[in-house]
Tab-separated table of C-alpha atoms and ligand atoms in Angstrom:
chain	number	residue	atom	x	y	z
A	1142	MET	CA	-31.893	-2.465	28.971
A	1143	ARG	CA	-29.175	0.087	28.259
A	1144	LEU	CA	-28.557	-0.459	24.556
A	1145	LEU	CA	-25.977	0.619	22.012
A	1146	VAL	CA	-27.595	0.419	18.562
A	1147	THR	CA	-24.969	0.825	15.875
A	1148	GLY	CA	-26.120	1.892	12.393
A	1149	GLY	CA	-29.355	3.151	13.950
A	1150	ALA	CA	-29.698	6.012	11.453
A	1151	GLY	CA	-30.130	3.536	8.591
A	1152	PHE	CA	-33.236	1.769	7.368
A	1153	ILE	CA	-33.733	-1.251	9.660
A	1154	GLY	CA	-31.815	0.176	12.639
A	1155	SER	CA	-34.088	3.239	12.833
A	1156	HIS	CA	-37.206	1.037	12.857
A	1157	PHE	CA	-35.645	-1.081	15.605
A	1158	VAL	CA	-34.914	2.057	17.677
A	1159	ASP	CA	-38.557	3.155	17.299
A	1160	LEU	CA	-39.761	-0.279	18.385
A	1161	ARG	CA	-37.521	-0.460	21.472
A	1162	LEU	CA	-38.460	3.041	22.655
A	1163	LYS	CA	-42.149	2.294	22.193
A	1164	GLN	CA	-42.270	-1.218	23.657
A	1165	HIS	CA	-39.636	-1.096	26.403
A	1166	ALA	CA	-40.436	1.841	28.659
A	1167	ARG	CA	-37.231	1.550	30.709
A	1168	ASP	CA	-34.740	1.296	27.835
A	1169	LEU	CA	-31.967	3.795	27.222
A	1170	VAL	CA	-31.149	3.658	23.496
A	1171	VAL	CA	-27.846	5.145	22.314
A	1172	VAL	CA	-27.278	5.179	18.551
A	1173	LEU	CA	-23.739	5.222	17.163
A	1174	ASP	CA	-23.751	5.900	13.434
A	1175	LYS	CA	-21.100	7.184	11.043
A	1176	LEU	CA	-23.767	8.785	8.838
A	1177	THR	CA	-22.444	7.375	5.590
A	1178	TYR	CA	-24.508	8.068	2.457
A	1179	ALA	CA	-27.044	5.536	3.845
A	1180	GLY	CA	-27.361	7.072	7.318
A	1181	ASN	CA	-30.015	9.738	7.595
A	1182	PRO	CA	-30.726	11.796	10.738
A	1183	ALA	CA	-34.301	12.269	9.460
A	1184	ASN	CA	-34.864	8.543	10.085
A	1185	LEU	CA	-34.519	9.248	13.818
A	1186	ALA	CA	-36.840	12.274	13.947
A	1187	GLY	CA	-39.387	10.390	16.100
A	1188	ALA	CA	-36.756	8.932	18.452
A	1189	ARG	CA	-35.144	12.337	19.032
A	1190	ARG	CA	-38.253	13.511	20.870
A	1191	ASN	CA	-37.685	10.817	23.504
A	1192	PRO	CA	-35.433	11.692	26.504
A	1193	ARG	CA	-34.336	8.020	26.666
A	1194	PHE	CA	-32.656	8.372	23.252
A	1195	LYS	CA	-29.141	9.660	22.449
A	1196	PHE	CA	-27.392	10.002	19.099
A	1197	ILE	CA	-23.627	9.972	18.562
A	1198	LYS	CA	-21.964	10.373	15.193
A	1199	GLY	CA	-19.016	7.974	14.982
A	1200	ASP	CA	-17.409	4.919	13.442
A	1201	ILE	CA	-17.697	1.384	14.858
A	1202	CYS	CA	-14.133	0.730	13.698
A	1203	GLU	CA	-12.791	3.274	16.227
A	1204	ALA	CA	-12.281	1.332	19.448
A	1205	ARG	CA	-11.742	4.437	21.589
A	1206	THR	CA	-15.026	6.022	20.501
A	1207	VAL	CA	-16.927	2.783	21.113
A	1208	GLU	CA	-15.415	2.290	24.584
A	1209	ARG	CA	-15.972	5.903	25.616
A	1210	ILE	CA	-19.674	5.630	24.797
A	1211	ILE	CA	-20.084	2.307	26.596
A	1212	ARG	CA	-18.459	3.750	29.724
A	1213	LYS	CA	-20.282	7.090	29.611
A	1214	TYR	CA	-23.763	5.573	29.325
A	1215	ARG	CA	-23.002	2.329	31.234
A	1216	LEU	CA	-24.279	0.312	28.277
A	1217	GLU	CA	-25.092	-3.391	28.722
A	1218	VAL	CA	-26.005	-4.589	25.248
A	1219	ILE	CA	-24.912	-3.977	21.626
A	1220	VAL	CA	-27.178	-4.515	18.613
A	1221	ASN	CA	-24.984	-4.187	15.532
A	1222	PHE	CA	-26.786	-2.945	12.412
A	1223	ALA	CA	-23.858	-0.834	11.184
A	1224	ALA	CA	-22.640	-2.094	7.824
A	1225	GLU	CA	-22.082	-1.302	4.214
A	1226	THR	CA	-25.144	-3.026	2.785
A	1227	HIS	CA	-25.630	-2.701	-0.965
A	1228	VAL	CA	-24.436	-5.601	-3.172
A	1229	ASP	CA	-24.028	-3.456	-6.314
A	1230	ARG	CA	-21.802	-0.988	-4.450
A	1231	SER	CA	-19.734	-3.897	-3.081
A	1232	ILE	CA	-19.126	-5.006	-6.668
A	1233	LEU	CA	-17.969	-1.509	-7.633
A	1234	SER	CA	-15.800	-0.853	-4.536
A	1235	PRO	CA	-15.515	-3.577	-1.867
A	1236	GLU	CA	-12.967	-1.994	0.542
A	1237	ASP	CA	-15.398	-0.269	2.914
A	1238	PHE	CA	-17.390	-3.493	3.175
A	1239	ALA	CA	-14.453	-5.467	4.569
A	1240	ARG	CA	-13.557	-2.595	6.907
A	1241	THR	CA	-16.940	-1.960	8.490
A	1242	ASP	CA	-18.605	-5.376	8.217
A	1243	VAL	CA	-15.607	-7.412	9.428
A	1244	LEU	CA	-13.223	-5.100	11.305
A	1245	GLY	CA	-16.069	-3.001	12.729
A	1246	THR	CA	-17.794	-6.111	14.075
A	1247	GLN	CA	-14.545	-7.315	15.633
A	1248	THR	CA	-13.982	-3.909	17.268
A	1249	LEU	CA	-17.424	-4.091	18.872
A	1250	LEU	CA	-16.841	-7.670	20.070
A	1251	GLU	CA	-13.616	-6.587	21.724
A	1252	ALA	CA	-15.550	-3.870	23.574
A	1253	VAL	CA	-18.145	-6.437	24.694
A	1254	ARG	CA	-15.336	-8.594	26.041
A	1255	ARG	CA	-13.507	-5.783	27.838
A	1256	HIS	CA	-16.648	-4.348	29.413
A	1257	ARG	CA	-18.260	-7.726	30.207
A	1258	MET	CA	-21.433	-6.657	28.457
A	1259	LYS	CA	-24.582	-8.769	28.805
A	1260	ARG	CA	-25.458	-9.375	25.155
A	1261	PHE	CA	-24.284	-8.765	21.599
A	1262	LEU	CA	-26.753	-9.200	18.726
A	1263	GLN	CA	-25.197	-9.295	15.266
A	1264	ILE	CA	-27.599	-8.356	12.461
A	1265	SER	CA	-26.596	-10.629	9.633
A	1266	THR	CA	-28.190	-11.710	6.379
A	1267	ASP	CA	-29.450	-14.785	4.528
A	1268	GLU	CA	-26.911	-13.866	1.823
A	1269	VAL	CA	-24.088	-15.462	3.852
A	1270	TYR	CA	-25.440	-18.908	2.846
A	1271	GLY	CA	-25.230	-18.061	-0.864
A	1272	SER	CA	-27.816	-19.113	-3.428
A	1273	ILE	CA	-30.188	-22.104	-3.113
A	1274	GLU	CA	-32.028	-23.613	-6.110
A	1275	ARG	CA	-34.719	-25.444	-4.096
A	1276	GLY	CA	-35.715	-25.678	-0.438
A	1277	ALA	CA	-34.529	-23.318	2.306
A	1278	PHE	CA	-31.364	-22.739	4.309
A	1279	ARG	CA	-31.137	-23.823	7.954
A	1280	GLU	CA	-28.906	-22.204	10.554
A	1281	THR	CA	-26.537	-25.200	10.465
A	1282	ASP	CA	-25.848	-24.908	6.729
A	1283	ASP	CA	-22.402	-23.937	5.455
A	1284	LEU	CA	-21.565	-20.342	4.563
A	1285	LYS	CA	-20.988	-19.858	0.822
A	1286	PRO	CA	-21.191	-16.108	0.258
A	1287	SER	CA	-20.797	-14.967	-3.317
A	1288	SER	CA	-20.580	-11.152	-3.352
A	1289	PRO	CA	-18.041	-8.913	-1.608
A	1290	TYR	CA	-20.995	-7.745	0.547
A	1291	SER	CA	-22.072	-11.222	1.660
A	1292	ALA	CA	-18.449	-12.338	2.109
A	1293	SER	CA	-17.883	-9.383	4.430
A	1294	LYS	CA	-21.043	-10.166	6.395
A	1295	ALA	CA	-19.931	-13.816	6.649
A	1296	GLY	CA	-16.576	-12.567	7.947
A	1297	GLY	CA	-18.449	-10.610	10.626
A	1298	ASP	CA	-20.465	-13.705	11.598
A	1299	LEU	CA	-17.296	-15.788	11.882
A	1300	GLN	CA	-15.749	-13.194	14.203
A	1301	VAL	CA	-18.875	-13.359	16.383
A	1302	LEU	CA	-18.747	-17.169	16.553
A	1303	ALA	CA	-15.009	-17.123	17.275
A	1304	TYR	CA	-15.533	-14.709	20.198
A	1305	ARG	CA	-18.195	-17.097	21.505
A	1306	HIS	CA	-15.917	-20.121	21.186
A	1307	THR	CA	-12.780	-18.455	22.541
A	1308	TYR	CA	-14.060	-16.080	25.217
A	1309	GLY	CA	-17.596	-17.399	25.842
A	1310	LEU	CA	-19.189	-14.048	24.996
A	1311	PRO	CA	-23.009	-13.842	25.186
A	1312	VAL	CA	-23.507	-13.363	21.447
A	1313	LEU	CA	-26.471	-13.960	19.139
A	1314	ILE	CA	-26.712	-13.853	15.336
A	1315	ALA	CA	-29.882	-12.991	13.396
A	1316	ARG	CA	-29.831	-13.821	9.671
A	1317	SER	CA	-32.642	-11.845	8.077
A	1318	SER	CA	-34.001	-12.110	4.564
A	1319	ASN	CA	-34.622	-9.110	2.244
A	1320	ASN	CA	-36.386	-6.320	4.141
A	1321	PHE	CA	-38.676	-3.695	2.668
A	1322	GLY	CA	-40.677	-0.788	4.081
A	1323	PRO	CA	-40.572	2.966	4.671
A	1324	ARG	CA	-37.172	4.741	4.841
A	1325	GLN	CA	-35.200	2.201	2.767
A	1326	TYR	CA	-32.483	3.900	0.733
A	1327	PRO	CA	-33.683	4.282	-2.887
A	1328	GLU	CA	-30.903	2.139	-4.375
A	1329	LYS	CA	-32.447	-1.189	-3.288
A	1330	LEU	CA	-34.958	-2.949	-5.546
A	1331	ILE	CA	-38.297	-1.959	-3.994
A	1332	PRO	CA	-37.673	1.721	-3.136
A	1333	LEU	CA	-35.754	2.257	-6.407
A	1334	PHE	CA	-38.545	0.806	-8.520
A	1335	VAL	CA	-41.348	2.536	-6.589
A	1336	THR	CA	-39.677	5.956	-6.798
A	1337	ASN	CA	-38.620	5.493	-10.456
A	1338	ALA	CA	-42.194	4.515	-11.349
A	1339	LEU	CA	-43.526	7.569	-9.478
A	1340	GLU	CA	-41.192	9.716	-11.628
A	1341	ASN	CA	-42.108	7.761	-14.822
A	1342	LYS	CA	-38.484	6.614	-15.127
A	1343	LEU	CA	-37.399	3.164	-16.357
A	1344	LEU	CA	-37.161	0.243	-13.920
A	1345	PRO	CA	-33.811	-1.537	-14.613
A	1346	LEU	CA	-34.587	-5.235	-14.105
A	1347	TYR	CA	-31.436	-7.378	-14.070
A	1348	GLY	CA	-31.088	-10.394	-16.349
A	1349	ASP	CA	-34.277	-12.391	-16.929
A	1350	GLY	CA	-35.952	-10.917	-13.823
A	1351	LEU	CA	-36.469	-14.396	-12.363
A	1352	ASN	CA	-34.058	-14.131	-9.427
A	1353	THR	CA	-35.982	-14.863	-6.250
A	1354	ARG	CA	-35.797	-13.278	-2.815
A	1355	ASP	CA	-37.554	-14.107	0.479
A	1356	TRP	CA	-39.185	-10.791	1.500
A	1357	ILE	CA	-40.005	-9.583	5.022
A	1358	TYR	CA	-41.666	-6.340	6.099
A	1359	VAL	CA	-39.270	-4.297	8.238
A	1360	GLU	CA	-41.614	-4.121	11.268
A	1361	ASP	CA	-41.957	-7.916	11.335
A	1362	ASN	CA	-38.168	-8.205	11.057
A	1363	CYS	CA	-37.647	-5.805	13.981
A	1364	ARG	CA	-40.137	-7.682	16.174
A	1365	GLY	CA	-38.218	-10.846	15.341
A	1366	LEU	CA	-34.917	-9.204	16.279
A	1367	ASP	CA	-36.498	-8.085	19.544
A	1368	SER	CA	-37.568	-11.684	20.325
A	1369	ILE	CA	-34.028	-12.900	19.645
A	1370	LEU	CA	-32.526	-10.192	21.857
A	1371	GLU	CA	-34.945	-10.906	24.715
A	1372	GLN	CA	-35.296	-14.704	24.505
A	1373	GLY	CA	-32.523	-16.040	22.252
A	1374	ILE	CA	-30.023	-18.507	23.658
A	1375	PRO	CA	-26.471	-17.093	23.718
A	1376	GLY	CA	-24.239	-18.622	21.048
A	1377	GLU	CA	-27.208	-19.407	18.772
A	1378	ILE	CA	-28.011	-18.289	15.219
A	1379	TYR	CA	-31.597	-17.473	14.190
A	1380	ASN	CA	-32.875	-17.224	10.615
A	1381	LEU	CA	-35.517	-14.528	10.243
A	1382	GLY	CA	-37.782	-14.550	7.191
A	1383	ALA	CA	-41.489	-14.436	6.401
A	1384	GLY	CA	-41.564	-17.044	3.614
A	1385	ASN	CA	-42.638	-14.567	0.911
A	1386	THR	CA	-40.494	-15.870	-1.952
A	1387	HIS	CA	-41.119	-13.895	-5.139
A	1388	THR	CA	-39.215	-13.329	-8.358
A	1389	ASN	CA	-38.053	-9.806	-9.104
A	1390	TRP	CA	-40.472	-9.776	-12.005
A	1391	GLU	CA	-43.399	-10.549	-9.645
A	1392	ILE	CA	-42.310	-7.729	-7.320
A	1393	THR	CA	-41.958	-5.332	-10.261
A	1394	SER	CA	-45.355	-6.100	-11.748
A	1395	THR	CA	-47.084	-5.815	-8.333
A	1396	ILE	CA	-45.489	-2.376	-7.830
A	1397	LEU	CA	-46.637	-1.246	-11.288
A	1398	LYS	CA	-50.187	-2.477	-10.615
A	1399	LEU	CA	-50.339	-0.711	-7.242
A	1400	LEU	CA	-49.204	2.551	-8.883
A	1401	ILE	CA	-51.325	2.019	-12.034
A	1402	LYS	CA	-48.234	2.382	-14.256
A	1403	PRO	CA	-47.545	0.586	-17.578
A	1404	GLU	CA	-45.255	-2.444	-17.983
A	1405	SER	CA	-43.439	-0.481	-20.687
A	1406	LEU	CA	-41.505	1.195	-17.834
A	1407	VAL	CA	-39.599	-2.082	-17.274
A	1408	LYS	CA	-36.208	-2.248	-18.971
A	1409	HIS	CA	-34.307	-5.542	-18.943
A	1410	VAL	CA	-30.646	-4.634	-18.362
A	1411	ILE	CA	-27.382	-6.558	-18.221
A	1412	ASP	CA	-27.230	-8.844	-15.183
A	1413	ARG	CA	-25.452	-8.150	-11.879
A	1414	LEU	CA	-22.053	-9.877	-11.723
A	1415	GLY	CA	-22.256	-13.137	-9.747
A	1416	HIS	CA	-26.001	-12.569	-9.193
A	1417	ASP	CA	-27.384	-15.058	-6.621
A	1418	ARG	CA	-30.384	-16.825	-8.129
A	1419	ARG	CA	-32.533	-17.563	-5.105
A	1420	TYR	CA	-32.621	-17.020	-1.346
A	1421	ALA	CA	-34.974	-18.834	1.048
A	1422	LEU	CA	-34.846	-19.448	4.794
A	1423	ASN	CA	-36.103	-22.163	7.102
A	1424	THR	CA	-37.441	-20.207	10.118
A	1425	ARG	CA	-38.589	-23.022	12.421
A	1426	LYS	CA	-36.100	-21.971	15.120
A	1427	ILE	CA	-37.279	-18.375	15.549
A	1428	ARG	CA	-40.924	-19.460	15.337
A	1429	GLU	CA	-40.224	-21.640	18.385
A	1430	LEU	CA	-39.507	-18.391	20.270
A	1431	GLY	CA	-43.157	-17.458	19.569
A	1432	TRP	CA	-42.465	-15.012	16.714
A	1433	GLN	CA	-44.431	-14.964	13.489
A	1434	PRO	CA	-44.884	-12.301	10.809
A	1435	ALA	CA	-47.969	-10.108	11.230
A	1436	TRP	CA	-48.059	-8.375	7.822
A	1437	PRO	CA	-49.455	-10.139	4.734
A	1438	PHE	CA	-47.037	-9.470	1.880
A	1439	VAL	CA	-49.241	-7.457	-0.505
A	1440	LYS	CA	-50.695	-5.362	2.334
A	1441	ALA	CA	-47.158	-4.502	3.476
A	1442	LEU	CA	-46.036	-3.698	-0.076
A	1443	LYS	CA	-49.092	-1.458	-0.600
A	1444	HIS	CA	-48.366	0.339	2.686
A	1445	THR	CA	-44.719	0.793	1.604
A	1446	VAL	CA	-45.681	2.146	-1.848
A	1447	GLU	CA	-48.071	4.619	-0.199
A	1448	TRP	CA	-45.334	5.779	2.172
A	1449	TYR	CA	-43.027	6.685	-0.757
A	1450	GLN	CA	-45.964	8.404	-2.498
A	1451	ASP	CA	-46.625	10.450	0.639
A	1452	HIS	CA	-42.969	11.307	1.449
A	1453	PRO	CA	-41.293	12.630	-1.726
A	1454	GLU	CA	-39.266	15.040	0.465
A	1455	TRP	CA	-37.566	11.991	2.061
A	1456	TRP	CA	-36.355	10.347	-1.174
A	1457	GLN	CA	-36.167	13.071	-3.853
A	1458	SER	CA	-33.182	14.789	-2.245
A	1459	LEU	CA	-31.392	11.428	-1.786
A	1460	LYS	CA	-31.860	10.495	-5.443
A	1461	SER	CA	-30.570	13.821	-6.697
A	1462	GLY	CA	-27.710	14.052	-4.152
A	1463	GLU	CA	-24.084	14.175	-5.242
A	1464	TYR	CA	-23.138	10.772	-3.844
A	1465	MET	CA	-26.065	9.025	-5.499
A	1466	GLN	CA	-25.312	10.752	-8.800
A	1467	TYR	CA	-21.742	9.430	-8.732
A	1468	TYR	CA	-22.983	5.925	-7.940
A	1469	ARG	CA	-25.635	6.093	-10.645
A	1470	ARG	CA	-23.069	7.032	-13.285
A	1471	GLN	CA	-20.997	3.951	-12.381
A	1472	TYR	CA	-24.131	1.832	-12.230
A	1473	GLN	CA	-25.417	3.089	-15.595
A	1474	LYS	CA	-22.082	2.322	-17.211
A	1475	ARG	CA	-22.125	-1.194	-15.779
A	1476	HIS	CA	-25.775	-1.989	-16.596
A	1477	ARG	CA	-25.894	0.001	-19.831
A	1478	VAL	CA	-29.029	1.828	-18.779
A	1479	LYS	CA	-29.783	5.555	-19.053
B	315	NAD	P1	-28.539	0.790	5.700
B	315	NAD	O1	-27.518	0.813	4.617
B	315	NAD	O2	-29.855	1.452	5.478
B	315	NAD	O3	-27.925	1.402	7.041
B	315	NAD	C1	-26.617	1.127	7.470
B	315	NAD	C2	-26.282	2.147	8.551
B	315	NAD	O4	-24.980	1.851	9.069
B	315	NAD	C3	-26.248	3.589	8.046
B	315	NAD	O5	-26.960	4.427	8.927
B	315	NAD	C4	-24.755	3.936	8.028
B	315	NAD	O6	-24.502	5.302	8.244
B	315	NAD	C5	-24.251	3.079	9.187
B	315	NAD	N1	-22.819	2.772	9.081
B	315	NAD	C6	-22.136	2.299	7.997
B	315	NAD	N2	-20.825	2.170	8.290
B	315	NAD	C7	-20.678	2.522	9.594
B	315	NAD	C8	-19.564	2.571	10.479
B	315	NAD	N3	-18.331	2.220	10.078
B	315	NAD	N4	-19.772	2.979	11.743
B	315	NAD	C9	-21.012	3.348	12.146
B	315	NAD	N5	-22.105	3.339	11.369
B	315	NAD	C10	-21.933	2.925	10.097
B	315	NAD	O7	-28.720	-0.750	6.053
B	315	NAD	P2	-30.005	-1.596	6.467
B	315	NAD	O8	-30.685	-2.056	5.248
B	315	NAD	O9	-30.755	-0.875	7.528
B	315	NAD	O10	-29.278	-2.871	7.105
B	315	NAD	C11	-28.939	-2.890	8.484
B	315	NAD	C12	-28.270	-4.216	8.815
B	315	NAD	O11	-29.133	-5.295	8.459
B	315	NAD	C13	-26.981	-4.450	8.037
B	315	NAD	O12	-26.045	-5.061	8.897
B	315	NAD	C14	-27.366	-5.393	6.924
B	315	NAD	O13	-26.285	-6.215	6.524
B	315	NAD	C15	-28.456	-6.201	7.600
B	315	NAD	N6	-29.464	-6.761	6.685
B	315	NAD	C16	-30.159	-5.944	5.819
B	315	NAD	C17	-31.141	-6.482	4.994
B	315	NAD	C18	-31.949	-5.621	4.060
B	315	NAD	O14	-32.745	-6.172	3.270
B	315	NAD	N7	-31.840	-4.316	4.087
B	315	NAD	C19	-31.402	-7.861	5.040
B	315	NAD	C20	-30.665	-8.660	5.923
B	315	NAD	C21	-29.713	-8.095	6.749
B	316	TYD	P1	-31.391	-5.603	-3.764
B	316	TYD	O1	-32.556	-4.788	-3.315
B	316	TYD	O2	-30.149	-4.908	-4.178
B	316	TYD	O3	-31.108	-6.664	-2.614
B	316	TYD	P2	-30.116	-7.961	-2.605
B	316	TYD	O4	-29.222	-7.902	-3.765
B	316	TYD	O5	-29.391	-7.765	-1.326
B	316	TYD	O6	-31.021	-9.148	-2.607
B	316	TYD	O7	-31.839	-6.502	-4.995
B	316	TYD	C1	-32.943	-7.402	-4.887
B	316	TYD	C2	-33.050	-8.132	-6.206
B	316	TYD	O8	-33.413	-7.194	-7.227
B	316	TYD	C3	-31.754	-8.762	-6.665
B	316	TYD	O9	-32.032	-10.014	-7.301
B	316	TYD	C4	-31.204	-7.781	-7.694
B	316	TYD	C5	-32.461	-7.173	-8.286
B	316	TYD	N1	-32.324	-5.774	-8.762
B	316	TYD	C6	-32.708	-5.429	-10.074
B	316	TYD	O10	-33.165	-6.280	-10.857
B	316	TYD	N2	-32.544	-4.126	-10.463
B	316	TYD	C7	-32.041	-3.164	-9.637
B	316	TYD	O11	-31.884	-1.995	-10.062
B	316	TYD	C8	-31.687	-3.532	-8.294
B	316	TYD	C9	-31.122	-2.514	-7.338
B	316	TYD	C10	-31.844	-4.846	-7.893
């Protein structure tokens, strides 16, 4: 395949690029990434050594840039990871979320339509369904997003479905649960808590710490995305989760045990506004494509913790960078944590 991977310099996108280059010997993989605070060229260090890989810095909202790249490399498929992704940032300043996650998606769909591309895979999230007290969401459930982030992602999904309905485009939607693994920006729960614990800093646990997420190791997620891209039926939505539902407290205490750090590092802080209580996915549909997770949860978490221990050069500069400092000041004010 000749693929355009947008947002490929981020966490999940860079793992997906590595997987495609390794497992599909004939692929050409072109990454288009704006390199926002979350995009990191170091995430693509392995891919850069491959002659079948190209990197272009640019914005998915710019139609001319997108079309020029598609024409130049005769691209057939788009996998759209590019997004603003952090819920807390969306609560502080939502504008970029609507721009990239809705308008950016629509710009890409328009390019797919104009260039009669073969496939468009939208990387979406379980957060578009909102919170669920018991049971698990199915692909047919209504969208009830509750944060500016999840509302923007839902807006992107609706654009994708509208382009299917109106123009018959060969689109697919993957709705993944919470990912974790190496190279995740240290503002999300697991990398923030692992790196704070390594520095003997406090771990700011929101509310009562009993909010629940359905966790999936990033490599399992990327293999699932690959199955959807290769075998998914156009027009269909696929939930993608590993069924590891844990409270934030359980995640926090497992991290502390793995690092042999005391529970006194945990600080209960004021809750996130509109904090979704629980996410869980029914994944029968993707399992029918033959996919299943390969990584047991604790083994994957241990591997992830070890990666952050072994790569301080990757995260220390991000945590002390100017952009992160600005965000942390806002965040500290909001959560009343030092
Ligand atoms: P990330 O924040 O690590 O990376 C996002 C990437 O998109 C960055 O490289 C950034 O530079 C790029 N980007 C942002 N705006 C852009 C624009 N306008 N044009 C081009 N590039 C732009 O995100 P991630 O965690 O790797 O998530 C990737 C995708 O997966 C997102 O669409 C996200 O909604 C979805 N998702 C993530 C999770 C998760 O747990 N991380 C779970 C479910 C779904
Ligand atoms: P996060 O990693 O931001 O992912 P999402 O909000 O997309 O699920 O947060 C995961 C959970 O951890 C969520 O319930 C909020 C909680 N959390 C904390 O308790 N403290 C923190 O500092 C962060 C970033 C998250």
